[in-house]
Amino acid sequence: MLERMREIICEFVDIDPESITLDTNIRHDLGLNSLELVNLAVEIEEEFEVEIPDREAMGLETVADAIRIIEEYM
Amino acid sequence: MAQFTKKDKKEIDAIRHEVHMMGELITLRQLLDRMEVYGDRICMVEKKKYEIIQHTVRDFRTDVYALGTALISLGLKGKHIGIVSENSYAWVVAYFAVTCGVGVVAPIDKELTDELISFLFTKADCEAVFFSKMYQKTAKYHLAHDERCKTAICFNKEFDEENILNFDKLVALGKKLMDEGDRSFIDAKIEKDDLAAIVFTSGTTGINKGVMLTHGNFAQNADGVLESIDPDQYSSISLLPMNHVYELSCNIFTALYMNCIVYINDSLKNFQQNLQLFKPDAMAIVPLVIDTIYTTIWKTAEETGRADVLKKGLKISNALMKVGIDVRPKLFSQIAEKFGGKFPTFSCGGAPTRVEYVTCLCDMGFNIYNGYGLTESSPTVTLNLDCRNKPDCAGKPFPKAEYKIHEPDKDGVGEIWIRGENVTKGYYNDEEATKASFEDGWFKTGDYGRTGEDGMLYIMGRKKNLIILDNGKNVFPEEVEAFFMEHLEYVHEVVVFEAEKEINGRPQKIIAAAFQLAPEDFEGKTEDELYEMMNKDVSEVNKLLPAYKRVADVYVSTEEFEINSTRKVIRKKVEDRYYAHLKAVGQ
């Protein structure tokens, strides 16, 4: 799951995939703003065939949070 | 969606003229009643799953009257009623039903946590709440924690539980009551100075205040927009949350008043798709949207190797514009395609915009308005309709709104004071804050500005420490500081401030916090260990805050922060230390 998340995230930021860990903060370490965060949620939805409510998407903090939400809504 | 023919536009213009001739707008109820002239024209369109639902003005007014009648039958006359939900047709119906004959509405920011939403419902003395399915946990939490609130009404059809009423069923009940002769809502009398809404400017605890806005306040704004803007707009999309006065007052109310169809953006995730589908003429946005559009256009141009062509095109177009030839629609048609084939008009507010971005987008063909306003002035104070030529100013006073620069310095800069029919009467249940905010009938905004030789208002900064994010959200540093002091007992002092930091090569506006720790508490710990500990703890506390209030960067010091003679921390000095630290660690 982490590998697929890395691939998705690297579509948004120019960063070494290996540097992305479960603890990576999507907003503060990767610098995604709230609109980019929403676009990331769209990518995640398409990749994992899930539907993530906006409220959850806007509250995403770390990569681990994203994985937890995907598992919850899968 | 709706493509307006010349004939359609002419018809709408004629009815708008009729509305305009009805005279000054005094209340929201009057706005609702005046809408009758639009008859069976569409006023709102929304998507529900894969279905597109069009609501006519007649349906809207009938639903408002019916819901209002039903709410009165539930004993809610004169009561305060909260709303928390995504933008929807039902949201607008509920808002009008409450304000136009039942009581006072308190729309709450949906991005807050359940506890904070409930806290604000209580602070606004809500005895009933509207919510959408997404907030069912919130509504149940609130019912369990505030015994004065006995009624919760869900907007979604499929949600029908004990103790929870259903929106559609209430509307049906109201229609039945009206058929039986119930005129309690129809005959309701609303006056200009009647309180319509309590709007919370920001967040949580004692720091946030409930701004009391009257019918007259909102009516003045709707009338003013109608007087000021380009009338060649027949549809808009509702993107920003409706609990924001800016979206509600400048987009929804105005659109309904002039029969500009409101397309409701069901989710931020579908925004791009909805633009293609609805092709709106206009939208209210925040600077973050401008930034994103600008960045995306240039990023795409770079990636496709067309950046030089775009630059050259802009140069040619700007030169031609100087001699009165506008080739932008042709030259930049590929960009317009992303917006459904035409450049929409953006009304941008909530936070300051980046001048170079606004200029560039105007040069491409976007029509951008900006201005100056705040929740307390419902919200417009000044309006700039000429962003292409004057992107750095906030424009001229809005109709019937007035401002003055209080005690200007030698450069003409002073605090902006405002008054007019758009200005609040004060803060709900907070006489002290109300008293402190007014002087000689003027509301003291806390913002600094000057009037230029061109008669335009230029915003120069803020007196308060308030942080205004690019998405228009306001964050009081004192509130976040109090939150961290409460949750991290070992912290001696904390200063929260707005900072610019480069993240992955992009300068970003973030919320930073400087923590002062007592050296004796952490003897033997290295600086790296202190940072590791603080980052971990801040990350945990962050999770308890709404996403937009979270601290993004941490500075730790075991040396005392500089204080002034009144023993207050000098915030500027702490910020300087933070930047010195960033420089030292090569960031």
XYZ file of C-alpha atoms in Angstrom:
661
model
C 0.000 0.000 0.000
C 2.832 2.394 0.900
C 4.427 1.783 -2.495
C 1.240 2.731 -4.336
C 0.845 5.794 -2.129
C 4.393 6.829 -2.965
C 3.639 6.597 -6.663
C 0.508 8.739 -6.326
C 2.234 11.347 -4.156
C 5.135 11.619 -6.611
C 2.639 12.756 -9.253
C 2.089 15.860 -7.129
C 5.528 16.628 -5.738
C 8.979 16.254 -7.149
C 10.469 14.136 -4.368
C 12.451 10.930 -3.939
C 9.787 8.221 -3.376
C 12.024 6.497 -0.838
C 11.913 9.582 1.380
C 8.149 9.157 1.810
C 7.363 7.150 4.939
C 4.209 6.419 6.895
C 5.025 9.404 9.116
C 5.453 11.860 6.247
C 3.119 14.783 6.793
C 1.234 15.417 3.567
C 0.686 19.126 4.219
C 3.713 20.182 6.179
C 6.488 17.933 4.796
C 5.246 17.753 1.213
C 3.747 21.236 1.129
C 0.398 20.317 -0.449
C -2.248 23.004 -0.028
C -5.888 22.191 0.624
C -6.849 22.125 -3.074
C -3.926 19.843 -3.907
C -4.944 17.657 -1.009
C -8.369 17.295 -2.586
C -6.766 16.372 -5.920
C -4.634 13.810 -4.102
C -7.844 12.368 -2.643
C -9.273 12.102 -6.183
C -6.174 10.169 -7.310
C -6.425 7.899 -4.279
C -10.112 7.278 -4.985
C -9.350 6.269 -8.575
C -6.344 4.132 -7.690
C -7.992 2.243 -4.847
C -11.605 2.420 -6.089
C -12.877 3.972 -2.875
C -14.948 7.046 -2.115
C -13.440 9.307 0.527
C -15.783 11.903 2.056
C -14.550 15.510 1.725
C -14.398 15.906 5.487
C -11.929 13.009 5.753
C -9.911 14.216 2.760
C -9.500 17.697 4.218
C -8.353 16.248 7.531
C -5.589 14.066 6.049
C -2.365 14.587 7.949
C 0.131 11.785 7.351
C 0.601 9.030 4.774
C -0.432 6.582 7.512
C -3.721 8.526 7.902
C -4.364 8.202 4.169
C -3.768 4.447 4.262
C -6.040 4.068 7.298
C -8.830 5.967 5.518
C -8.424 3.909 2.340
C -8.697 0.697 4.361
C -11.716 2.031 6.205
C -13.646 2.924 3.050
C -12.555 0.009 0.862
C -26.054 23.054 -18.857
C -28.239 26.078 -19.416
C -27.007 27.983 -22.431
C -28.679 31.342 -22.500
C -29.860 32.639 -25.850
C -30.003 36.346 -26.530
C -33.765 36.138 -26.081
C -33.390 34.443 -22.650
C -30.956 37.085 -21.532
C -33.240 39.881 -22.702
C -36.142 38.374 -20.787
C -34.097 37.974 -17.619
C -32.738 41.513 -17.952
C -36.270 42.857 -18.224
C -37.354 41.075 -15.038
C -34.183 42.167 -13.260
C -35.017 45.720 -14.191
C -38.464 45.219 -12.715
C -36.871 43.988 -9.465
C -34.475 46.920 -9.471
C -37.372 49.338 -9.782
C -38.990 47.886 -6.655
C -36.717 50.165 -4.623
C -34.274 49.644 -1.823
C -34.055 46.129 -0.430
C -34.662 46.100 3.306
C -34.821 42.458 4.429
C -34.067 38.928 3.268
C -37.795 38.232 3.481
C -38.347 40.982 0.954
C -35.704 39.387 -1.269
C -37.569 36.080 -1.025
C -40.879 37.750 -1.846
C -39.481 39.791 -4.728
C -38.121 36.598 -6.290
C -41.732 35.719 -7.122
C -41.447 37.700 -10.376
C -39.025 35.079 -11.723
C -41.828 32.477 -11.584
C -40.791 29.129 -13.032
C -37.268 30.105 -13.981
C -34.497 27.876 -12.644
C -32.697 29.312 -9.601
C -30.561 26.446 -8.318
C -29.091 23.281 -9.806
C -27.439 20.508 -7.852
C -26.065 17.044 -8.438
C -27.263 14.161 -6.359
C -25.199 11.098 -7.163
C -25.642 10.883 -10.937
C -28.808 12.896 -11.142
C -28.975 16.611 -11.915
C -31.811 18.348 -10.131
C -33.080 21.735 -11.232
C -35.053 23.842 -8.773
C -37.308 26.614 -9.990
C -37.856 29.853 -8.123
C -41.431 28.743 -7.489
C -40.271 25.422 -5.935
C -37.682 27.222 -3.842
C -40.134 29.736 -2.436
C -42.748 27.041 -1.793
C -40.180 24.889 0.045
C -39.026 27.847 2.165
C -42.591 28.778 3.111
C -43.460 25.154 3.874
C -40.348 24.486 5.943
C -40.821 27.757 7.843
C -44.438 26.838 8.610
C -43.377 23.390 9.822
C -40.628 24.828 12.046
C -43.128 27.197 13.675
C -45.488 24.264 14.240
C -42.647 22.558 16.136
C -42.553 25.489 18.575
C -39.396 27.031 17.123
C -40.768 30.539 16.512
C -38.224 33.096 17.744
C -35.594 30.422 18.397
C -32.025 30.125 17.189
C -31.369 27.294 14.753
C -27.953 26.023 13.620
C -26.818 24.544 10.299
C -23.823 22.334 9.568
C -23.594 20.715 6.161
C -21.954 20.724 2.776
C -23.403 23.254 0.326
C -26.798 22.147 -0.931
C -30.192 23.366 -2.068
C -31.611 22.248 1.292
C -29.000 24.392 3.078
C -30.281 27.519 1.333
C -33.932 26.593 1.899
C -33.250 26.051 5.616
C -31.393 29.363 5.873
C -34.236 31.325 4.299
C -36.920 29.430 6.233
C -35.274 30.230 9.563
C -34.449 33.871 8.866
C -37.568 34.870 6.938
C -40.202 34.142 9.547
C -39.012 31.725 12.223
C -35.967 32.937 14.148
C -32.214 33.398 13.896
C -29.811 31.135 12.027
C -26.305 30.106 13.108
C -24.407 28.542 10.178
C -21.293 26.756 11.395
C -18.005 25.963 9.647
C -18.205 22.313 8.575
C -14.445 21.858 8.787
C -14.424 22.086 12.568
C -14.361 19.057 14.828
C -17.601 17.625 16.259
C -16.841 19.095 19.683
C -16.204 22.569 18.314
C -19.303 22.543 16.130
C -21.360 21.565 19.156
C -19.622 24.242 21.261
C -20.587 26.934 18.758
C -24.183 25.699 18.477
C -24.379 26.073 22.245
C -22.689 29.468 22.193
C -25.298 30.654 19.670
C -28.104 29.263 21.905
C -29.407 26.953 19.177
C -32.521 25.010 20.105
C -32.569 23.073 16.846
C -29.975 22.123 14.253
C -29.976 21.190 10.582
C -27.307 18.777 9.425
C -26.394 16.521 6.507
C -25.687 12.792 6.677
C -21.951 13.452 6.991
C -22.621 15.237 10.278
C -24.975 12.757 11.887
C -22.370 11.943 14.548
C -21.974 15.660 15.201
C -25.717 16.164 15.570
C -26.064 13.213 17.927
C -23.095 14.430 19.963
C -24.699 17.850 20.238
C -28.113 16.498 21.263
C -26.409 14.480 23.979
C -24.380 17.445 25.242
C -26.833 20.345 25.117
C -30.188 19.621 26.697
C -31.657 22.886 25.381
C -31.344 21.542 21.846
C -34.125 19.051 21.316
C -34.553 19.036 17.558
C -32.190 17.809 14.852
C -33.227 17.821 11.214
C -31.336 15.849 8.576
C -31.174 17.082 4.975
C -30.784 13.586 3.531
C -33.775 11.494 2.529
C -32.378 8.149 3.554
C -31.759 9.304 7.099
C -34.825 8.866 9.237
C -34.258 7.864 12.840
C -35.935 8.331 16.160
C -35.267 11.825 17.603
C -34.074 12.985 14.197
C -36.478 14.711 11.838
C -36.240 14.559 8.088
C -36.070 17.669 5.904
C -38.357 16.375 3.139
C -40.954 15.178 5.623
C -40.937 18.556 7.356
C -41.431 20.350 4.034
C -44.350 17.996 3.291
C -45.798 18.692 6.742
C -45.474 22.436 6.155
C -47.279 22.185 2.805
C -50.099 20.264 4.437
C -50.394 22.837 7.231
C -50.473 25.667 4.696
C -53.162 23.886 2.696
C -55.159 23.694 5.904
C -54.869 27.446 6.335
C -51.783 27.865 8.539
C -50.495 31.387 7.802
C -47.995 31.614 10.649
C -45.006 31.874 8.319
C -46.716 33.703 5.460
C -47.831 36.513 7.778
C -44.547 36.802 9.660
C -43.336 40.395 9.842
C -39.629 41.006 9.472
C -38.008 44.382 10.106
C -34.737 45.782 8.830
C -33.032 45.698 12.238
C -34.197 42.181 13.122
C -31.347 39.789 13.779
C -30.997 37.312 10.901
C -27.825 35.390 11.690
C -25.051 34.799 14.168
C -21.870 34.146 12.229
C -18.693 32.958 13.895
C -15.641 34.546 12.363
C -13.257 31.813 13.382
C -12.830 28.724 15.403
C -13.352 27.909 18.926
C -13.016 29.179 22.434
C -13.534 32.616 23.954
C -11.474 34.275 21.268
C -13.999 33.748 18.530
C -17.039 35.937 18.499
C -20.517 35.529 17.073
C -21.102 38.418 14.704
C -24.741 39.508 14.751
C -25.947 40.319 11.253
C -29.360 41.823 10.634
C -31.684 41.604 7.671
C -30.717 45.177 6.818
C -27.025 44.255 6.767
C -27.528 41.438 4.244
C -30.048 43.373 2.166
C -27.657 46.279 1.794
C -24.929 43.950 0.489
C -27.243 42.262 -2.036
C -28.519 45.630 -3.256
C -24.972 46.978 -3.477
C -23.716 44.046 -5.561
C -26.655 44.429 -7.914
C -25.800 48.104 -8.347
C -22.083 47.567 -8.817
C -21.272 44.528 -10.914
C -21.405 43.711 -14.582
C -24.997 42.543 -15.151
C -23.942 40.187 -17.953
C -23.911 37.180 -15.632
C -26.585 34.552 -15.768
C -25.081 31.668 -13.808
C -22.607 31.128 -11.004
C -21.168 28.164 -9.179
C -21.201 27.913 -5.408
C -17.747 26.677 -4.488
C -16.936 28.255 -1.112
C -18.722 27.026 2.011
C -22.072 28.742 2.455
C -21.439 29.410 6.130
C -18.978 32.091 4.967
C -20.731 35.439 4.723
C -18.730 36.146 1.598
C -20.129 33.177 -0.352
C -23.615 33.587 1.026
C -23.934 37.328 0.708
C -21.972 38.026 -2.465
C -22.876 34.889 -4.386
C -26.034 33.130 -3.175
C -28.187 36.082 -2.092
C -27.172 38.215 -5.033
C -27.635 35.387 -7.516
C -31.100 34.593 -6.196
C -32.020 38.265 -6.258
C -31.012 38.694 -9.900
C -31.987 35.183 -11.029
C -28.479 34.137 -11.795
C -28.642 30.321 -11.698
C -26.619 28.900 -8.799
C -24.891 25.620 -9.647
C -23.979 23.919 -6.402
C -20.550 22.346 -6.438
C -21.218 19.065 -4.638
C -17.605 18.394 -3.701
C -14.243 20.083 -4.155
C -13.156 16.812 -5.727
C -15.643 17.326 -8.558
C -14.930 21.012 -9.135
C -13.076 20.623 -12.429
C -15.703 18.244 -13.743
C -18.501 20.565 -12.581
C -16.929 23.538 -14.365
C -17.080 21.571 -17.602
C -20.627 20.502 -16.916
C -22.128 23.777 -15.711
C -19.976 26.363 -17.538
C -20.739 29.094 -14.981
C -20.400 32.790 -15.807
C -19.120 33.694 -12.360
C -17.940 32.393 -9.025
C -16.791 33.670 -5.649
C -13.329 32.363 -4.849
C -10.426 32.809 -2.438
C -6.806 33.603 -3.396
C -5.851 29.932 -3.070
C -7.956 29.230 -6.170
C -6.209 32.040 -8.078
C -2.828 30.619 -7.006
C -3.807 27.108 -8.076
C -5.137 28.204 -11.472
C -2.049 30.313 -12.143
C 0.355 27.553 -11.077
C -1.500 24.877 -13.027
C -1.587 26.939 -16.231
C 2.162 27.586 -16.134
C 3.033 24.062 -14.999
C 1.031 22.600 -17.886
C 2.643 25.055 -20.305
C 6.120 24.053 -19.082
C 5.329 20.332 -19.285
C 3.969 20.594 -22.814
C 6.811 22.832 -23.963
C 4.431 25.733 -24.622
C 5.566 28.155 -21.916
C 7.470 30.336 -24.394
C 4.490 30.425 -26.746
C 2.270 31.475 -23.834
C 4.695 34.223 -22.786
C 4.862 35.516 -26.356
C 1.075 35.369 -26.656
C 0.702 37.452 -23.504
C 3.139 40.020 -24.840
C 1.266 40.355 -28.129
C -2.127 40.409 -26.443
C -1.058 43.093 -23.932
C 0.299 45.259 -26.739
C -2.951 44.929 -28.678
C -5.027 45.651 -25.561
C -3.257 49.021 -25.334
C -4.752 50.001 -28.677
C -8.137 48.613 -27.753
C -7.957 45.251 -29.532
C -8.913 42.260 -27.395
C -7.692 38.966 -28.864
C -7.654 37.119 -25.547
C -10.692 34.877 -26.160
C -9.033 33.543 -29.336
C -5.437 33.505 -28.205
C -6.044 31.795 -24.875
C -9.032 29.654 -25.856
C -7.267 26.479 -24.697
C -7.188 27.859 -21.164
C -10.839 28.900 -21.376
C -11.688 25.300 -22.409
C -10.802 24.188 -18.876
C -13.571 26.447 -17.613
C -16.197 25.147 -19.930
C -15.203 27.216 -22.962
C -15.252 30.737 -21.594
C -13.408 32.810 -19.013
C -15.600 33.191 -15.944
C -15.691 36.251 -13.717
C -13.974 35.665 -10.395
C -14.972 37.625 -7.348
C -11.980 37.056 -5.111
C -12.076 37.698 -1.381
C -11.245 36.338 2.035
C -7.513 37.116 1.940
C -5.050 39.273 0.013
C -4.269 38.159 -3.534
C -0.846 37.952 -5.197
C -0.691 40.909 -7.542
C 1.387 39.180 -10.237
C -0.995 36.220 -10.393
C -4.066 38.443 -10.693
C -2.420 40.566 -13.402
C -1.378 37.513 -15.392
C -4.805 35.858 -15.230
C -6.507 39.134 -16.230
C -4.072 39.391 -19.140
C -5.186 35.931 -20.233
C -8.837 36.961 -20.240
C -10.193 36.216 -16.784
C -12.305 38.969 -15.301
C -11.367 39.383 -11.647
C -12.945 41.540 -8.967
C -11.533 41.902 -5.527
C -12.223 44.140 -2.615
C -12.049 44.563 1.084
C -14.513 43.250 3.575
C -15.064 41.347 6.744
C -17.783 39.277 8.339
C -18.700 42.275 10.503
C -19.641 44.249 7.381
C -21.633 41.412 5.770
C -19.008 41.557 4.102
C -18.256 44.193 1.406
C -16.657 47.530 2.314
C -14.839 48.347 -0.914
C -14.919 46.794 -4.355
C -12.297 46.834 -7.107
C -13.777 46.142 -10.515
C -10.569 46.977 -12.365
C -8.095 44.334 -11.216
C -6.349 44.235 -14.578
C -5.142 47.808 -14.263
C -5.125 48.127 -10.490
C -4.458 44.679 -9.059
C -2.916 45.967 -5.833
C -5.803 48.006 -4.453
C -9.046 47.131 -2.711
C -11.161 49.550 -4.715
C -13.753 52.171 -3.941
C -16.405 52.200 -1.211
C -19.352 49.940 -1.826
C -22.779 51.620 -2.126
C -23.890 52.956 1.259
C -20.703 51.679 2.935
C -18.253 54.159 4.318
C -14.699 53.954 5.572
C -12.154 56.364 6.979
C -8.500 56.132 7.836
C -8.234 56.792 11.539
C -5.329 58.973 12.662
C -3.258 58.605 9.484
C 0.526 58.878 9.791
C 2.704 60.999 7.502
C 2.217 58.448 4.704
C -1.543 58.529 5.132
C -1.628 55.074 6.727
C -3.947 54.458 9.649
C -6.505 51.995 10.992
C -9.503 51.458 8.729
C -12.749 52.372 10.449
C -16.055 51.540 8.804
C -19.725 52.386 9.171
C -22.864 51.981 7.147
C -25.954 49.857 6.816
C -23.803 46.817 6.181
C -22.033 46.959 9.561
C -22.954 44.634 12.442
C -24.610 45.857 15.601
C -22.074 43.884 17.615
C -21.104 40.481 18.963
C -23.619 38.038 20.384
C -23.626 37.942 24.192
C -20.340 39.830 24.283
C -20.883 43.418 25.311
C -17.255 43.902 26.198
C -16.009 42.937 22.733
C -18.774 45.004 21.106
C -17.838 48.063 23.170
C -14.157 47.633 22.375
C -14.839 47.392 18.629
C -16.849 50.594 18.200
C -16.004 54.265 18.678
C -18.207 57.226 17.775
C -20.388 54.972 15.633
C -17.442 53.558 13.657
C -16.371 49.929 13.693
C -12.620 49.578 14.197
C -11.476 46.887 11.781
C -7.956 46.315 13.097
C -6.645 46.583 9.527
C -4.331 49.307 8.316
C -4.739 51.079 5.027
C -4.470 54.319 3.108
C -6.498 56.030 0.446
C -4.463 56.546 -2.715
C -4.527 59.618 -4.911
C -6.803 57.635 -7.203
C -9.373 57.473 -4.400
C -8.870 53.740 -3.992
C -8.285 51.953 -0.699
C -4.914 50.226 -0.295
C -4.589 47.663 2.492
C -1.275 47.951 4.312
C -1.415 45.336 7.070
C -3.089 44.289 10.251
C -3.163 45.616 13.771
C -4.318 42.314 15.194
C -2.141 39.203 15.085
C -4.762 37.444 13.015
C -3.381 35.007 10.430
C -5.298 35.002 7.153
C -4.597 31.909 5.096
C -4.748 31.772 1.287
C -8.002 29.841 1.505
C -9.597 32.754 3.371
C -9.592 31.000 6.728
C -8.776 33.170 9.719
C -6.662 31.829 12.559
C -6.155 33.665 15.821
C -2.620 32.844 17.037
C -3.705 33.384 20.644
C -6.265 30.621 20.296
C -3.751 28.091 18.941
C -1.230 29.173 21.595
C -3.766 28.591 24.391
C -4.538 25.178 22.915
C -0.880 24.101 22.932
C -0.282 25.495 26.435
C -3.249 23.440 27.640
C -2.057 20.221 25.998
C 1.716 20.460 26.506
C 2.210 21.226 30.172
C 6.007 21.389 29.981
C 5.933 24.341 27.559
C 6.705 27.670 29.247
C 5.758 29.959 26.413
C 4.520 29.562 22.878
C 4.201 32.068 20.062
C 2.204 31.164 16.957
C 2.661 33.192 13.795
C 2.373 33.205 10.036
C 5.611 32.248 8.280
C 6.920 31.816 4.763
C 8.846 28.630 4.242
C 10.083 26.864 1.169
C 8.697 23.340 0.989
C 9.791 21.186 -1.934
C 11.015 24.238 -3.791
C 7.800 26.229 -3.395
C 7.366 29.169 -1.016
C 4.415 28.430 1.228
C 2.498 30.458 3.751
C 2.327 28.310 6.887
C 1.497 28.484 10.583
C 4.653 28.184 12.679
C 5.057 27.922 16.447
C 8.003 28.853 18.642
C 8.155 26.976 21.923
C 10.128 28.120 24.916
C 11.135 25.316 27.280
C 12.823 25.546 30.697
C 16.435 24.313 30.365
C 16.317 22.609 33.778
C 13.463 20.382 32.587
C 15.522 18.981 29.756
C 19.064 18.784 31.066
C 21.226 16.407 29.070
C 18.975 16.500 25.990
C 20.544 17.590 22.741
C 18.858 20.123 20.455
C 18.038 17.360 17.992
C 16.364 15.360 20.734
C 14.333 18.383 21.809
C 13.184 18.964 18.238
C 12.300 15.296 17.842
C 10.243 15.387 21.037
C 8.482 18.651 20.148
C 7.713 17.591 16.580
C 6.180 14.372 17.840
C 4.081 16.096 20.511
C 2.997 18.918 18.218
C 1.926 16.356 15.655
C -0.286 14.657 18.280
C -1.851 17.942 19.459
C -2.349 19.011 15.843
C -4.692 16.072 15.359
C -7.065 17.644 17.896
C -7.238 20.874 15.887
C -9.144 21.551 12.654
C -6.766 20.916 9.729
C -6.372 24.581 8.782
C -5.266 25.568 12.291
C -2.484 23.005 12.573
C 1.070 24.082 13.226
C 3.269 23.224 10.247
C 6.699 24.127 11.570
C 8.288 24.193 15.000
C 11.039 26.277 16.553
C 12.328 25.253 19.991
C 14.336 27.365 22.407
C 15.487 26.932 25.959
C 16.361 30.611 26.105
C 13.675 33.022 27.286
C 11.774 34.948 24.658
C 12.303 38.719 24.691
C 9.585 40.592 26.560
C 8.531 44.235 26.635
C 7.959 46.512 29.618
C 4.486 45.101 30.178
C 6.055 41.621 30.264
C 4.480 40.578 27.011
C 6.488 38.505 24.569
C 7.676 40.585 21.627
C 6.302 38.488 18.819
C 8.415 40.072 16.113
C 11.640 39.148 17.944
C 10.494 35.539 18.232
C 9.707 35.448 14.522
C 13.179 36.863 13.803
C 14.684 34.037 15.851
C 12.679 31.506 13.870
C 13.957 32.840 10.544
C 17.528 32.990 11.895
C 17.156 29.341 12.869
C 15.849 28.414 9.406
C 18.848 30.139 7.877
C 21.228 28.399 10.273
C 19.909 24.962 9.383
C 19.926 25.815 5.694
C 16.184 25.902 5.058
